Structure formats: C-alpha cells, structure tokens
PDB file of C-alpha atoms and ligand atoms in Angstrom:
ATOM      1  CA  MET A   1       0.467 -40.739   1.255  1.00 48.00           C
ATOM      2  CA  THR A   2      -0.247 -37.410   2.268  1.00 50.00           C
ATOM      3  CA  ASN A   3       1.154 -34.913   3.445  1.00 53.00           C
ATOM      4  CA  LEU A   4      -0.298 -33.524   5.132  1.00 53.00           C
ATOM      5  CA  GLY A   5       1.537 -30.302   5.830  1.00 52.00           C
ATOM      6  CA  LEU A   6       1.784 -29.568   1.890  1.00 59.00           C
ATOM      7  CA  GLN A   7      -2.329 -29.237   2.482  1.00 74.00           C
ATOM      8  CA  TYR A   8      -2.309 -25.533   4.026  1.00 85.00           C
ATOM      9  CA  PRO A   9      -3.530 -23.117   1.048  1.00 91.00           C
ATOM     10  CA  ILE A  10      -0.245 -20.452  -0.246  1.00 93.00           C
ATOM     11  CA  PHE A  11      -0.103 -18.321   2.710  1.00 95.00           C
ATOM     12  CA  GLY A  12      -0.427 -21.799   5.437  1.00 94.00           C
ATOM     13  CA  PRO A  13      -1.528 -22.411   8.865  1.00 94.00           C
ATOM     14  CA  GLU A  14      -2.346 -19.341   9.450  1.00 96.00           C
ATOM     15  CA  ILE A  15      -2.508 -15.710   8.940  1.00 97.00           C
ATOM     16  CA  GLN A  16      -3.059 -12.398  10.463  1.00 97.00           C
ATOM     17  CA  CYS A  17      -6.893 -10.947   8.935  1.00 97.00           C
ATOM     18  CA  PRO A  18      -5.593  -7.975   6.920  1.00 97.00           C
ATOM     19  CA  HIS A  19      -8.866  -6.210   8.578  1.00 95.00           C
ATOM     20  CA  CYS A  20      -8.015  -6.991  12.205  1.00 97.00           C
ATOM     21  CA  ARG A  21      -4.722  -8.468  12.791  1.00 95.00           C
ATOM     22  CA  GLN A  22      -5.658 -11.453  14.740  1.00 97.00           C
ATOM     23  CA  THR A  23      -4.210 -14.723  13.980  1.00 97.00           C
ATOM     24  CA  ILE A  24      -6.794 -17.034  11.695  1.00 97.00           C
ATOM     25  CA  PRO A  25      -7.098 -20.335  10.819  1.00 96.00           C
ATOM     26  CA  ALA A  26      -6.811 -21.777   7.623  1.00 96.00           C
ATOM     27  CA  LEU A  27      -9.611 -24.340   7.337  1.00 93.00           C
ATOM     28  CA  THR A  28      -8.586 -27.630   6.732  1.00 86.00           C
ATOM     29  CA  LEU A  29      -8.291 -29.369   2.656  1.00 87.00           C
ATOM     30  CA  THR A  30      -9.503 -25.315   1.449  1.00 91.00           C
ATOM     31  CA  ASP A  31      -7.742 -22.324   0.576  1.00 94.00           C
ATOM     32  CA  THR A  32     -10.117 -20.000   2.928  1.00 96.00           C
ATOM     33  CA  TYR A  33      -8.792 -18.472   6.232  1.00 97.00           C
ATOM     34  CA  LEU A  34     -12.021 -17.793   8.267  1.00 97.00           C
ATOM     35  CA  CYS A  35     -12.381 -14.842  11.031  1.00 97.00           C
ATOM     36  CA  GLN A  36     -14.680 -14.500  12.822  1.00 97.00           C
ATOM     37  CA  ARG A  37     -15.039 -11.312  12.765  1.00 97.00           C
ATOM     38  CA  HIS A  38     -14.494 -10.394   9.168  1.00 97.00           C
ATOM     39  CA  GLY A  39     -15.546 -13.921   7.736  1.00 97.00           C
ATOM     40  CA  ALA A  40     -14.119 -15.695   4.730  1.00 97.00           C
ATOM     41  CA  PHE A  41     -10.825 -15.150   2.572  1.00 98.00           C
ATOM     42  CA  GLU A  42      -9.499 -16.760   0.239  1.00 97.00           C
ATOM     43  CA  SER A  43      -5.832 -17.100  -1.650  1.00 96.00           C
ATOM     44  CA  ASP A  44      -5.292 -17.569  -4.691  1.00 94.00           C
ATOM     45  CA  PRO A  45      -2.417 -19.831  -5.576  1.00 92.00           C
ATOM     46  CA  LYS A  46      -2.628 -18.792  -9.385  1.00 93.00           C
ATOM     47  CA  THR A  47      -2.072 -14.941  -8.249  1.00 93.00           C
ATOM     48  CA  GLY A  48      -0.222 -15.050  -4.918  1.00 93.00           C
ATOM     49  CA  GLU A  49      -3.522 -13.216  -3.623  1.00 97.00           C
ATOM     50  CA  LEU A  50      -5.724 -13.124   0.054  1.00 98.00           C
ATOM     51  CA  VAL A  51      -9.018 -12.336  -1.859  1.00 98.00           C
ATOM     52  CA  HIS A  52     -11.972 -10.966   1.258  1.00 97.00           C
ATOM     53  CA  LEU A  53     -15.111 -12.867  -0.174  1.00 95.00           C
ATOM     54  CA  GLN A  54     -17.663 -10.781   1.261  1.00 95.00           C
ATOM     55  CA  SER A  55     -16.212  -7.401  -0.327  1.00 95.00           C
ATOM     56  CA  GLY A  56     -13.925  -8.903  -2.765  1.00 95.00           C
ATOM     57  CA  ARG A  57     -10.827  -6.874  -1.797  1.00 96.00           C
ATOM     58  CA  HIS A  58      -7.508  -7.789  -2.744  1.00 97.00           C
ATOM     59  CA  TRP A  59      -3.986  -8.812  -0.748  1.00 97.00           C
ATOM     60  CA  ARG A  60      -0.513  -9.271  -1.143  1.00 97.00           C
ATOM     61  CA  ARG A  61       2.389  -9.816   1.366  1.00 97.00           C
ATOM     62  CA  TRP A  62       5.510  -8.122   2.382  1.00 96.00           C
ATOM     63  CA  GLU A  63       8.039  -9.384   5.010  1.00 94.00           C
ATOM     64  CA  ASN A  64       4.228  -9.724   7.026  1.00 92.00           C
ATOM     65  CA  GLU A  65       1.990  -7.247   6.042  1.00 95.00           C
ATOM     66  CA  TRP A  66      -0.845  -6.566   3.787  1.00 97.00           C
ATOM     67  CA  TYR A  67      -1.083  -4.803   0.587  1.00 97.00           C
ATOM     68  CA  ARG A  68      -4.626  -4.023  -0.349  1.00 97.00           C
ATOM     69  CA  GLN A  69      -4.172  -4.334  -3.771  1.00 97.00           C
ATOM     70  CA  HIS A  70      -6.340  -1.084  -6.263  1.00 97.00           C
ATOM     71  CA  THR A  71      -9.078  -1.187  -8.800  1.00 94.00           C
ATOM     72  CA  HIS A  72     -10.006   2.194  -8.750  1.00 94.00           C
ATOM     73  CA  PRO A  73      -7.410   5.223  -8.477  1.00 93.00           C
ATOM     74  CA  ASP A  74      -9.352   6.994  -5.372  1.00 93.00           C
ATOM     75  CA  GLY A  75      -8.884   3.554  -2.884  1.00 94.00           C
ATOM     76  CA  ILE A  76      -5.173   4.883  -3.593  1.00 96.00           C
ATOM     77  CA  ARG A  77      -5.502   8.271  -3.413  1.00 94.00           C
ATOM     78  CA  PHE A  78      -7.041   7.572  -0.380  1.00 95.00           C
ATOM     79  CA  GLU A  79      -4.077   5.894   0.853  1.00 96.00           C
ATOM     80  CA  ILE A  80      -2.072   7.908   0.370  1.00 96.00           C
ATOM     81  CA  HIS A  81      -3.723  11.098   2.179  1.00 95.00           C
ATOM     82  CA  GLU A  82      -4.079   8.858   5.011  1.00 95.00           C
ATOM     83  CA  ALA A  83      -0.109   7.697   5.358  1.00 96.00           C
ATOM     84  CA  LEU A  84       0.528  12.084   4.531  1.00 94.00           C
ATOM     85  CA  ASP A  85      -1.519  12.634   8.136  1.00 93.00           C
ATOM     86  CA  ARG A  86       0.292   9.953   9.571  1.00 94.00           C
ATOM     87  CA  LEU A  87       3.270  11.985   8.756  1.00 93.00           C
ATOM     88  CA  TYR A  88       1.953  15.099   9.188  1.00 90.00           C
ATOM     89  CA  THR A  89       1.123  13.620  12.923  1.00 91.00           C
ATOM     90  CA  GLN A  90       4.651  12.321  13.747  1.00 91.00           C
ATOM     91  CA  GLY A  91       6.676  15.695  12.990  1.00 90.00           C
ATOM     92  CA  TYR A  92       7.184  14.883   8.958  1.00 92.00           C
ATOM     93  CA  ARG A  93       6.326  16.330   5.796  1.00 91.00           C
ATOM     94  CA  ALA A  94       6.398  14.101   2.753  1.00 93.00           C
ATOM     95  CA  THR A  95       8.563  15.890  -0.008  1.00 93.00           C
ATOM     96  CA  ARG A  96       8.046  13.360  -3.071  1.00 94.00           C
ATOM     97  CA  VAL A  97       5.249  10.393  -3.291  1.00 95.00           C
ATOM     98  CA  ILE A  98       7.158   7.160  -5.550  1.00 97.00           C
ATOM     99  CA  ILE A  99       4.118   5.386  -6.377  1.00 97.00           C
ATOM    100  CA  ALA A 100       4.527   1.538  -7.353  1.00 98.00           C
ATOM    101  CA  ARG A 101       4.329   1.625 -11.919  1.00 97.00           C
ATOM    102  CA  ARG A 102       1.180  -1.218 -12.121  1.00 96.00           C
ATOM    103  CA  TYR A 103      -0.381   1.830 -10.899  1.00 97.00           C
ATOM    104  CA  GLN A 104       0.299   4.088 -13.938  1.00 95.00           C
ATOM    105  CA  ASP A 105      -2.412   3.936 -15.857  1.00 94.00           C
ATOM    106  CA  LEU A 106      -4.979   3.499 -13.239  1.00 94.00           C
ATOM    107  CA  VAL A 107      -3.551   7.091 -12.021  1.00 93.00           C
ATOM    108  CA  SER A 108      -2.337   9.095 -13.997  1.00 88.00           C
ATOM    109  CA  THR A 109      -5.056  11.062 -15.204  1.00 84.00           C
ATOM    110  CA  TYR A 110      -6.068  11.812 -11.478  1.00 82.00           C
ATOM    111  CA  LEU A 111      -3.320  13.647 -11.231  1.00 85.00           C
ATOM    112  CA  GLU A 112      -2.793  16.982 -11.140  1.00 74.00           C
ATOM    113  CA  ARG A 113      -1.302  18.757 -13.719  1.00 70.00           C
ATOM    114  CA  SER A 114       2.010  21.815 -13.087  1.00 59.00           C
ATOM    115  CA  THR A 115       1.791  24.679 -15.812  1.00 57.00           C
ATOM    116  CA  PRO A 116       5.335  24.261 -16.841  1.00 54.00           C
ATOM    117  CA  TRP A 117       7.251  27.658 -16.598  1.00 54.00           C
ATOM    118  CA  ARG A 118       6.757  30.307 -19.580  1.00 56.00           C
ATOM    119  CA  GLY A 119      10.020  29.329 -21.824  1.00 53.00           C
ATOM    120  CA  GLN A 120      10.224  26.320 -20.377  1.00 52.00           C
ATOM    121  CA  SER A 121      10.223  23.482 -22.762  1.00 46.00           C
ATOM    122  CA  ASP A 122      10.148  20.971 -19.493  1.00 50.00           C
ATOM    123  CA  THR A 123       7.992  18.277 -19.681  1.00 58.00           C
ATOM    124  CA  GLN A 124       4.788  18.711 -17.056  1.00 68.00           C
ATOM    125  CA  ARG A 125       5.615  16.495 -14.309  1.00 78.00           C
ATOM    126  CA  PRO A 126       2.490  15.389 -12.780  1.00 88.00           C
ATOM    127  CA  ARG A 127       1.808  16.123  -8.727  1.00 90.00           C
ATOM    128  CA  LEU A 128      -0.710  14.937  -5.801  1.00 91.00           C
ATOM    129  CA  TYR A 129      -1.756  17.100  -3.323  1.00 90.00           C
ATOM    130  CA  GLY A 130       1.132  19.028  -4.852  1.00 88.00           C
ATOM    131  CA  LEU A 131       3.197  16.482  -3.889  1.00 92.00           C
ATOM    132  CA  PRO A 132       5.691  15.075  -6.668  1.00 92.00           C
ATOM    133  CA  VAL A 133       5.093  12.161  -7.740  1.00 94.00           C
ATOM    134  CA  GLU A 134       7.045   9.022 -10.139  1.00 95.00           C
ATOM    135  CA  PHE A 135       6.539   5.840 -10.356  1.00 96.00           C
ATOM    136  CA  SER A 136       8.474   3.428  -9.155  1.00 97.00           C
ATOM    137  CA  PRO A 137      11.510   0.932 -10.028  1.00 96.00           C
ATOM    138  CA  ASP A 138      10.379  -1.493 -12.413  1.00 96.00           C
ATOM    139  CA  PRO A 139       9.268  -4.514 -10.091  1.00 95.00           C
ATOM    140  CA  LYS A 140      12.192  -6.931 -12.125  1.00 96.00           C
ATOM    141  CA  ASP A 141      14.732  -4.598 -10.397  1.00 96.00           C
ATOM    142  CA  ASP A 142      12.675  -3.997  -7.074  1.00 96.00           C
ATOM    143  CA  PRO A 143      10.522  -7.008  -5.981  1.00 96.00           C
ATOM    144  CA  CYS A 144       8.227  -5.135  -3.285  1.00 97.00           C
ATOM    145  CA  TRP A 145       7.002  -2.717  -5.756  1.00 98.00           C
ATOM    146  CA  ASP A 146       4.936  -5.904  -7.048  1.00 96.00           C
ATOM    147  CA  VAL A 147       3.241  -5.505  -3.642  1.00 97.00           C
ATOM    148  CA  ILE A 148       3.216  -2.481  -2.228  1.00 98.00           C
ATOM    149  CA  ASN A 149       1.513   0.839  -3.625  1.00 98.00           C
ATOM    150  CA  PHE A 150       3.708   3.282  -2.655  1.00 98.00           C
ATOM    151  CA  ASP A 151       6.226   4.976  -0.663  1.00 97.00           C
ATOM    152  CA  LEU A 152       6.153   8.669   0.523  1.00 96.00           C
ATOM    153  CA  ASP A 153       9.895  10.426   1.068  1.00 95.00           C
ATOM    154  CA  LYS A 154      10.123  12.828   3.221  1.00 94.00           C
ATOM    155  CA  GLU A 155      11.844  15.250   5.759  1.00 92.00           C
ATOM    156  CA  PRO A 156      11.632  17.153   9.156  1.00 90.00           C
ATOM    157  CA  GLY A 157       8.831  19.307   9.935  1.00 82.00           C
ATOM    158  CA  ALA A 158       7.071  21.802  12.218  1.00 62.00           C
ATOM    159  CA  PRO A 159       5.846  19.205  14.937  1.00 50.00           C
ATOM    160  CA  VAL A 160       2.147  19.551  15.288  1.00 46.00           C
ATOM    161  CA  GLN A 161       0.781  18.006  17.707  1.00 45.00           C
ATOM    162  CA  TYR A 162       3.859  16.636  19.643  1.00 43.00           C
ATOM    163  CA  PRO A 163       5.741  19.351  20.540  1.00 42.00           C
ATOM    164  CA  TYR A 164       8.232  17.245  22.014  1.00 43.00           C
ATOM    165  CA  PHE A 165       9.029  15.094  19.471  1.00 44.00           C
ATOM    166  CA  ARG A 166      12.348  15.198  18.732  1.00 42.00           C
ATOM    167  CA  LEU A 167      13.945  15.280  15.662  1.00 44.00           C
ATOM    168  CA  PHE A 168      16.939  13.936  14.965  1.00 42.00           C
ATOM    169  CA  GLU A 169      16.794  10.572  16.960  1.00 38.00           C
TER     170      GLU A 169
HETATM  171 ZN1   ZN B   1     -10.243 -10.583  11.300  1.00 89.57          ZN
END
C-alpha cells in the first residue's frame, strides 16, 4: 500500500510562494505547487530547487526563506543594490559585501578593481558599489552558502529617513 505522505513534492504539502508569500498547495501526485496569482512552481528533487515554470527562475530554500538563484551578474548586483538601499533607510551603512563563492566566476568580470597604491605590491581588491568584496567560505564548512546569495557587514550610519531611529537598540 502506498503511503500518501511520501507522495508530496520535496518541500512538503504546501509552501510560501516566492513571489507573494501566500501559502500555496502542492498538486496531488505531482512535483508542482500552484499559486493563484503566479502560476505553477515545480520542485526538482535532484537539484533541491524550486522552478517558476513561466519565468524559468530558480530558488533554493534556507530556514524557510527562498533565495533566488542567479544566472546573470545583473540579477545579483540588483539584489545587492536593493539590500544596500534597505540598510541605508534603516540607518546603517554597509562596510563589506560577502558574495557566495558559487557566483565568483559570474560576477568577477563585473567587479570594479581598485588601483593599487603606487609602490605597493598589494593585489587588486575587487569592489562593488564602492564596497570591498569578499567571497564566502566553502559551503562544506557553512552550508547556508550553498543557498544564500550574499551578506553585508554593516555599521550604524547617519539615520537618513528616520530621525528617531536609535542606533544602539
Ligand atoms: Zn504568488
């Protein structure tokens, strides 16, 4: 006798739609989830990814959050830009970007190179939006780096839009 519990797609009987965060159900006996607004998402048991059939976008999940997987440098650059904007309006400024190692080849040619100071043999350090860039540890050492795209180091900056934001809360 078949255990129906094992028939669900890899992410279980329901997920949150990566686009609108509505809880959406799995269609019985398929690998597909259906959002009324965004259409079908198919889970791939081999890659552990969720694929939006209409757009071809891929996501991986870490601690109940979906992380879009980028195939073009503009995608990840845009996402980092949005996160920097968000930090700025929260009264922080970023001091460093750490990008997942799996994107190293994808983004490397797009990163700005700072010219080394004359006479110094320092290797050129890549920058993005003026911030120093580093690449993440190997996902074998820290598995979240197989899923998440980047992280920002931050420090309190001048509050911009919220004058009563308390820096040290
Ligand atoms: Zn949706």
